[in-house]
Coordinates of C-alpha atoms in Angstrom, one line a residue:
M1 CA -3.5 22.9 -7.2
D2 CA -6.9 22.2 -8.8
R3 CA -8.8 19.0 -8.9
E4 CA -7.7 18.1 -12.5
Q5 CA -4.0 18.5 -11.6
L6 CA -4.4 16.2 -8.6
F7 CA -6.2 13.6 -10.7
Q8 CA -3.5 13.9 -13.4
I9 CA -0.7 13.2 -10.9
A10 CA -2.6 10.1 -9.6
E11 CA -3.2 8.9 -13.1
Q12 CA 0.5 9.3 -14.0
N13 CA 1.4 7.3 -10.9
Q14 CA -1.0 4.5 -12.0
L15 CA 0.8 4.3 -15.3
A16 CA 4.1 4.2 -13.5
V17 CA 2.8 1.3 -11.3
V18 CA 1.9 -0.6 -14.5
Q19 CA 5.4 -0.1 -15.8
L20 CA 6.9 -1.1 -12.5
L21 CA 5.0 -4.4 -12.5
S22 CA 6.1 -5.1 -16.0
D23 CA 9.8 -4.2 -15.4
S24 CA 10.2 -5.9 -12.1
G25 CA 8.4 -9.2 -12.7
I26 CA 7.4 -9.3 -9.1
V27 CA 4.0 -10.9 -9.7
E28 CA 5.5 -13.6 -11.9
V29 CA 8.1 -14.5 -9.4
W30 CA 5.6 -15.1 -6.7
E31 CA 3.2 -16.9 -9.0
S32 CA 6.0 -19.2 -10.0
I33 CA 6.0 -20.7 -6.4
G34 CA 2.2 -21.1 -6.5
A35 CA 1.2 -17.9 -4.7
T36 CA -1.9 -15.8 -5.2
V37 CA -0.8 -12.2 -5.6
N38 CA -3.1 -9.2 -4.9
M39 CA -2.0 -5.6 -5.2
V40 CA -3.7 -3.6 -2.4
G41 CA -3.8 0.0 -1.1
S42 CA -3.2 3.2 -3.0
A43 CA -1.6 1.4 -6.0
R44 CA -4.8 -0.6 -6.5
S45 CA -7.2 2.2 -5.8
G46 CA -5.5 4.9 -7.9
L47 CA -4.9 7.1 -4.9
M48 CA -1.1 7.3 -5.0
M49 CA 0.4 10.8 -4.7
K50 CA 3.9 11.5 -3.4
N51 CA 4.8 8.1 -1.8
L52 CA 5.9 5.7 -4.4
D53 CA 4.9 2.7 -2.4
V54 CA 3.3 -0.5 -3.8
D55 CA 1.7 -3.0 -1.5
F56 CA 1.2 -6.7 -2.3
H57 CA -0.6 -9.4 -0.3
V58 CA 0.5 -12.8 -1.4
Y59 CA -1.0 -16.1 -0.2
T60 CA 0.3 -19.6 0.0
D61 CA -0.1 -22.6 2.3
E62 CA 2.9 -24.3 4.0
P63 CA 5.8 -24.4 4.0
M64 CA 5.6 -20.6 4.4
L65 CA 9.2 -19.8 5.1
E66 CA 10.6 -22.0 2.4
K67 CA 8.3 -20.6 -0.2
S68 CA 8.8 -17.0 0.9
F69 CA 12.6 -17.2 0.8
S70 CA 12.5 -19.1 -2.5
A71 CA 10.5 -16.2 -4.1
M72 CA 12.6 -13.4 -2.6
M73 CA 15.9 -15.1 -3.5
E74 CA 14.7 -15.2 -7.1
F75 CA 13.5 -11.6 -7.0
G76 CA 16.7 -10.4 -5.4
K77 CA 18.6 -11.5 -8.5
N78 CA 17.1 -8.5 -10.2
P79 CA 19.8 -5.8 -10.3
S80 CA 17.2 -3.1 -9.6
V81 CA 16.5 -4.6 -6.2
K82 CA 18.7 -2.4 -3.9
E83 CA 17.6 -3.5 -0.4
I84 CA 15.4 -6.2 1.2
Q85 CA 14.2 -6.3 4.8
Y86 CA 12.5 -9.3 6.4
R87 CA 10.2 -9.9 9.4
N88 CA 8.8 -13.2 10.5
L89 CA 5.4 -12.8 12.0
L90 CA 4.2 -16.4 11.5
D91 CA 3.8 -17.0 15.2
T92 CA 1.6 -13.9 15.7
E93 CA -2.1 -13.3 15.0
E94 CA -1.1 -11.9 11.6
E95 CA 0.5 -15.2 10.5
C96 CA 2.6 -13.6 7.8
V97 CA 6.1 -12.9 6.5
E98 CA 6.9 -9.3 5.7
W99 CA 9.3 -8.2 3.0
H100 CA 10.2 -4.6 2.4
V101 CA 12.0 -3.8 -0.8
R102 CA 13.7 -0.8 -2.3
Y103 CA 13.6 -1.1 -6.0
Q104 CA 15.3 1.4 -8.3
Q105 CA 14.1 1.7 -11.9
P106 CA 16.7 2.4 -14.7
T107 CA 15.4 6.0 -14.7
G108 CA 16.7 6.3 -11.1
V109 CA 13.2 6.5 -9.6
L110 CA 13.2 4.7 -6.2
W111 CA 10.1 2.6 -5.2
K112 CA 9.2 0.9 -2.0
M113 CA 7.5 -2.5 -2.3
D114 CA 5.8 -4.0 0.8
I115 CA 5.2 -7.7 0.2
I116 CA 3.1 -9.3 2.9
H117 CA 3.1 -13.1 2.6
I118 CA 0.0 -14.3 4.4
R119 CA -0.9 -17.9 5.3
K120 CA -4.0 -19.0 3.3
G121 CA -7.1 -19.2 5.5
S122 CA -5.7 -17.1 8.4
T123 CA -7.5 -14.3 10.2
Y124 CA -6.4 -11.6 7.8
D125 CA -6.8 -13.5 4.6
G126 CA -8.6 -11.0 2.2
V127 CA -9.2 -8.3 4.9
I128 CA -7.2 -5.5 3.2
E129 CA -8.5 -6.5 -0.2
R130 CA -12.1 -6.0 1.0
S131 CA -11.1 -2.7 2.6
T132 CA -9.4 -1.5 -0.6
D133 CA -12.5 -2.5 -2.7
G134 CA -14.7 -0.7 -0.2
V135 CA -12.7 2.5 -0.6
I136 CA -12.8 2.2 -4.4
G137 CA -16.6 1.8 -4.2
R138 CA -16.9 5.1 -2.3
L139 CA -14.7 7.2 -4.7
T140 CA -16.9 10.1 -5.8
P141 CA -15.0 12.9 -7.4
E142 CA -15.3 14.9 -4.2
I143 CA -14.0 12.1 -2.0
R144 CA -11.2 11.3 -4.4
E145 CA -10.2 15.0 -4.5
A146 CA -10.2 15.3 -0.7
I147 CA -8.0 12.2 -0.3
L148 CA -5.5 13.2 -3.0
R149 CA -5.4 16.8 -1.7
I150 CA -4.6 15.7 1.9
K151 CA -1.9 13.4 0.6
Y152 CA -0.4 16.1 -1.6
D153 CA -0.5 18.7 1.2
M154 CA 1.0 16.5 3.8
R155 CA 4.6 17.3 4.7
D156 CA 7.1 14.7 3.7
E157 CA 8.3 14.0 7.2
V158 CA 4.8 13.2 8.5
K159 CA 4.1 9.5 8.6
T160 CA 0.5 8.5 8.2
M161 CA -1.1 5.3 7.0
S162 CA -3.3 5.9 4.0
I163 CA -6.2 4.0 5.7
E164 CA -6.3 6.8 8.2
I165 CA -6.8 9.3 5.5
Y166 CA -9.5 7.2 3.8
Y167 CA -11.4 6.7 7.1
A168 CA -11.2 10.4 7.9
V169 CA -12.5 11.5 4.5
I170 CA -15.1 8.7 4.0
A171 CA -16.4 8.1 7.5
Q172 CA -15.7 11.5 9.2
G173 CA -16.2 14.0 6.4
I174 CA -12.7 15.5 6.6
R175 CA -11.9 17.4 3.4
N176 CA -8.5 19.1 3.8
Y177 CA -5.1 18.7 5.4
P178 CA -5.7 21.2 8.3
E179 CA -8.9 19.4 9.2
F180 CA -7.1 16.0 8.9
T181 CA -4.2 17.2 11.2
E182 CA -6.7 18.3 13.9
W183 CA -8.7 15.0 13.5
K184 CA -5.5 13.0 13.8
R185 CA -4.5 14.9 16.9
M186 CA -7.8 14.0 18.5
N187 CA -7.7 10.4 17.4
P188 CA -4.0 9.3 17.7
D189 CA -4.5 5.5 18.3
L190 CA -7.3 4.3 16.1
N191 CA -7.0 0.7 15.0
L192 CA -8.5 0.6 11.5
L193 CA -7.3 -2.9 10.5
G194 CA -10.4 -4.5 9.0
W195 CA -12.4 -1.3 8.6
L196 CA -14.8 -1.6 5.7
P197 CA -16.2 1.6 4.1

């Protein structure tokens, strides 16, 4: 697959994300309870390939649980919401509530939404947004192609966080999937939370 084909897939995915936001009303639901909503990750950077996964970081102050459940109760009324999973991490360093949603569009396409509800002013407030902006700022055509090619060539059963691919390509000079596989084998436990390109 050549560069233009990879870029075209990513661009089509970006258009699909815009449609998803419009159809689902997810941003409006959270804003209705006073939250600040930021899309992060590959959906924001234009680096989505095969995984239809949209990540949101939303921010409020207290009462966190009441606001979180209020928003998700409203969102859950949408018949396209097929599954919701919940994790309470408010008493950890992350100070957040995680929501993982399966959302099926009328076309039958199934999306995953990760909604991380973070306490305003906590340790990780804005961290992933800065990292995402840093990746976007480094996207030359060569780097973009390498990231998309690795994502495209990766076997479906392999689970890798996108931040690992971005770090490998931007900071380590990795340019293809075999190189990435070997690099990952040699670096299995990197903690890249907070990495800024």
